[in-house]
């Protein structure tokens, strides 16, 4: 069930220079939300910016009926959102999109969080912890530099005994020096590849590398893709990704909003 | 006597070629999928008509990404008629649509006039369908659509061919990307169109100034949204003065005020398009808004509004 609701802003927290966390009261949406889902937010009631903006859900509080989104100011829409104050009302549409396929207890889950791509995999991790998931979880969080690890305060709270959190920065200012795919390869050396389930979100370059890696090594890997979505409901056909489920199939197009945003890494073609 | 708190009933219904619409608010083709997608958030029983995504004789995959781009108070799209094909529409989508009170209009297109005819013929067996909208105006495909709709002779040929085989009333949808839209509308009327919808999107483009390349894979796309409303309104105004068949106004309608302006210019009904992406409930809100506007202006039937702003005949 999808809901369209005017939702109250409970809090707007600045996480960094241009990065914000908005917490909304949206009980109906929260009740239905699972990791990988997104909400489509009308940033203002005017004609500019006209279209809604899609945000993966970062975290929910099912008792309070609240949900969190995290975003960086990259244009007019996010600029408007960054000015929202406690008590403001914003129209939310959701939960939308296909979710991650949750791991089984014997699986080894590896979360790959590239920059703000942390959002959906953080939700998945938190949801697994809430569900008292017994399987091993790695959480690999990377960014260009330490200042861009915007959700550090969240990942530091992940319980050490249950989640092994590893960091990487391109400039070496925090954790491993280098890209996340290199860090992933180190982890993979230690684990049984047949039991590994990789869940990733982040910049397209990272996801393209993971897509190739998953193909080459025959790994289970799901990617959450980010593209502009006019409708978010599967009607405008505007948000497609190139799709090729196997080498014998022709390239077709799938809608990221409703046939994704979570796809098997092997099945999408990322340029 | 009207009791306090009980409002006077306003007649929003209209009839076109024997099809009785509960109200004159339709959701435009390409902005509402096949109806069911929005069923969680919109009560389809309250919408005058649902117009399907354009249907072609076989499913089409459309253009590669990027297909859409937001512009000031508008958006560009170059989808390329990505659709499930007419057979799948009849077999998989009609059952749901006919369970609703809304009227169902299938929007059709082809690369050749023969293809338009084939789609129309197939739809004759679609139980619960009420009308065909003929897409002779999409600017995003190399063959068909606007290729026909930008020439009066081909418009006539295409509309006539569909009209000849279809058991439903037909509504050609006109392109604004023409020298004289009245000439095209006259060709539709002459070919037997039961009503005419106008306008489809305006050709536009966007360039990525960082990558120094066009944004859309198709290079150009169709501009829609509130940015095009004044253009659409002017075209309805102009066509109304020369055409006898009912006009369905479409282009950038966001709210009741926009809708009323189209009625005043000469539209008998309206379609809402891009706003469905912004507020899926916009069509239902406009139906309510029209009722309220009529009550406040002591208008008992929406028909009284049609062309009211036009100069009176001497």
Short mmCIF file of N, CA and C in Angstrom, two decimals, chain B residues 7 15 19 44 46 51 64 68 71 83 91 104 113 135-136 163 173 183 190 204 206 214-215 225 240 248 251 278 308:
data_model
loop_
_atom_site.label_atom_id
_atom_site.label_comp_id
_atom_site.label_asym_id
_atom_site.label_seq_id
_atom_site.Cartn_x
_atom_site.Cartn_y
_atom_site.Cartn_z
N UNK B 7 -25.28 22.10 -0.06
CA UNK B 7 -24.98 22.95 -1.21
C UNK B 7 -25.81 22.54 -2.42
N UNK B 15 -21.54 14.80 -22.20
CA UNK B 15 -21.71 13.67 -23.09
C UNK B 15 -21.04 13.98 -24.41
N UNK B 19 -21.08 8.99 -25.16
CA UNK B 19 -20.36 8.59 -23.95
C UNK B 19 -20.62 9.62 -22.87
N UNK B 44 -10.15 6.21 -8.43
CA UNK B 44 -10.41 6.31 -9.86
C UNK B 44 -11.89 6.52 -10.18
N UNK B 46 -13.67 8.68 -9.08
CA UNK B 46 -13.97 10.11 -9.05
C UNK B 46 -13.42 10.88 -10.25
N UNK B 51 -7.03 7.99 -19.35
CA UNK B 51 -6.51 7.77 -20.70
C UNK B 51 -5.20 6.99 -20.58
N UNK B 64 16.75 4.95 -24.96
CA UNK B 64 17.67 4.72 -23.82
C UNK B 64 17.60 5.90 -22.84
N UNK B 68 14.09 11.90 -19.21
CA UNK B 68 13.35 13.05 -18.68
C UNK B 68 14.30 14.04 -18.04
N UNK B 71 12.76 21.19 -16.06
CA UNK B 71 13.08 22.55 -16.53
C UNK B 71 12.25 23.52 -15.68
N UNK B 83 5.83 1.05 -24.18
CA UNK B 83 4.51 0.57 -23.74
C UNK B 83 4.38 -0.93 -23.88
N UNK B 91 -5.65 -7.66 -22.39
CA UNK B 91 -5.68 -8.86 -21.55
C UNK B 91 -5.38 -8.60 -20.08
N UNK B 104 -12.99 4.87 -19.76
CA UNK B 104 -11.66 4.44 -20.16
C UNK B 104 -11.40 4.81 -21.62
N UNK B 113 -0.04 4.37 -40.94
CA UNK B 113 -1.49 4.46 -40.74
C UNK B 113 -2.08 3.05 -40.56
N UNK B 135 -2.99 9.43 -31.04
CA UNK B 135 -1.76 10.19 -30.85
C UNK B 135 -1.15 10.50 -32.20
N UNK B 136 -1.42 11.71 -32.68
CA UNK B 136 -0.78 12.16 -33.92
C UNK B 136 0.13 13.34 -33.57
N UNK B 163 -11.29 6.08 -37.67
CA UNK B 163 -12.74 6.26 -37.51
C UNK B 163 -13.50 5.16 -38.27
N UNK B 173 -5.39 13.78 -30.82
CA UNK B 173 -4.68 14.70 -29.92
C UNK B 173 -3.68 15.50 -30.76
N UNK B 183 -5.90 24.56 -38.90
CA UNK B 183 -5.95 23.78 -40.14
C UNK B 183 -5.96 22.27 -39.82
N UNK B 190 -13.25 17.19 -40.27
CA UNK B 190 -13.71 16.71 -41.57
C UNK B 190 -13.60 15.19 -41.68
N UNK B 204 11.35 20.65 -27.24
CA UNK B 204 12.35 21.42 -26.51
C UNK B 204 13.59 20.59 -26.28
N UNK B 206 17.49 20.32 -23.69
CA UNK B 206 18.35 20.83 -22.64
C UNK B 206 19.77 20.37 -22.94
N UNK B 214 23.93 17.27 -25.27
CA UNK B 214 22.49 17.28 -24.95
C UNK B 214 22.20 16.36 -23.76
N UNK B 215 21.24 16.73 -22.97
CA UNK B 215 20.90 15.95 -21.77
C UNK B 215 20.16 14.66 -22.14
N UNK B 225 3.97 20.60 -18.50
CA UNK B 225 3.93 21.26 -17.19
C UNK B 225 3.44 22.69 -17.31
N UNK B 240 -11.32 26.83 -30.90
CA UNK B 240 -12.74 26.89 -30.54
C UNK B 240 -13.53 27.77 -31.51
N UNK B 248 -11.06 19.12 -25.87
CA UNK B 248 -10.58 18.71 -24.56
C UNK B 248 -9.24 19.42 -24.35
N UNK B 251 -2.65 20.80 -21.14
CA UNK B 251 -1.36 21.50 -21.23
C UNK B 251 -1.11 22.33 -19.98
N UNK B 278 3.32 15.29 -9.61
CA UNK B 278 3.56 16.17 -8.45
C UNK B 278 2.56 15.84 -7.34
N UNK B 308 -17.10 30.81 -22.35
CA UNK B 308 -17.72 32.01 -21.79
C UNK B 308 -16.86 33.26 -21.96
#
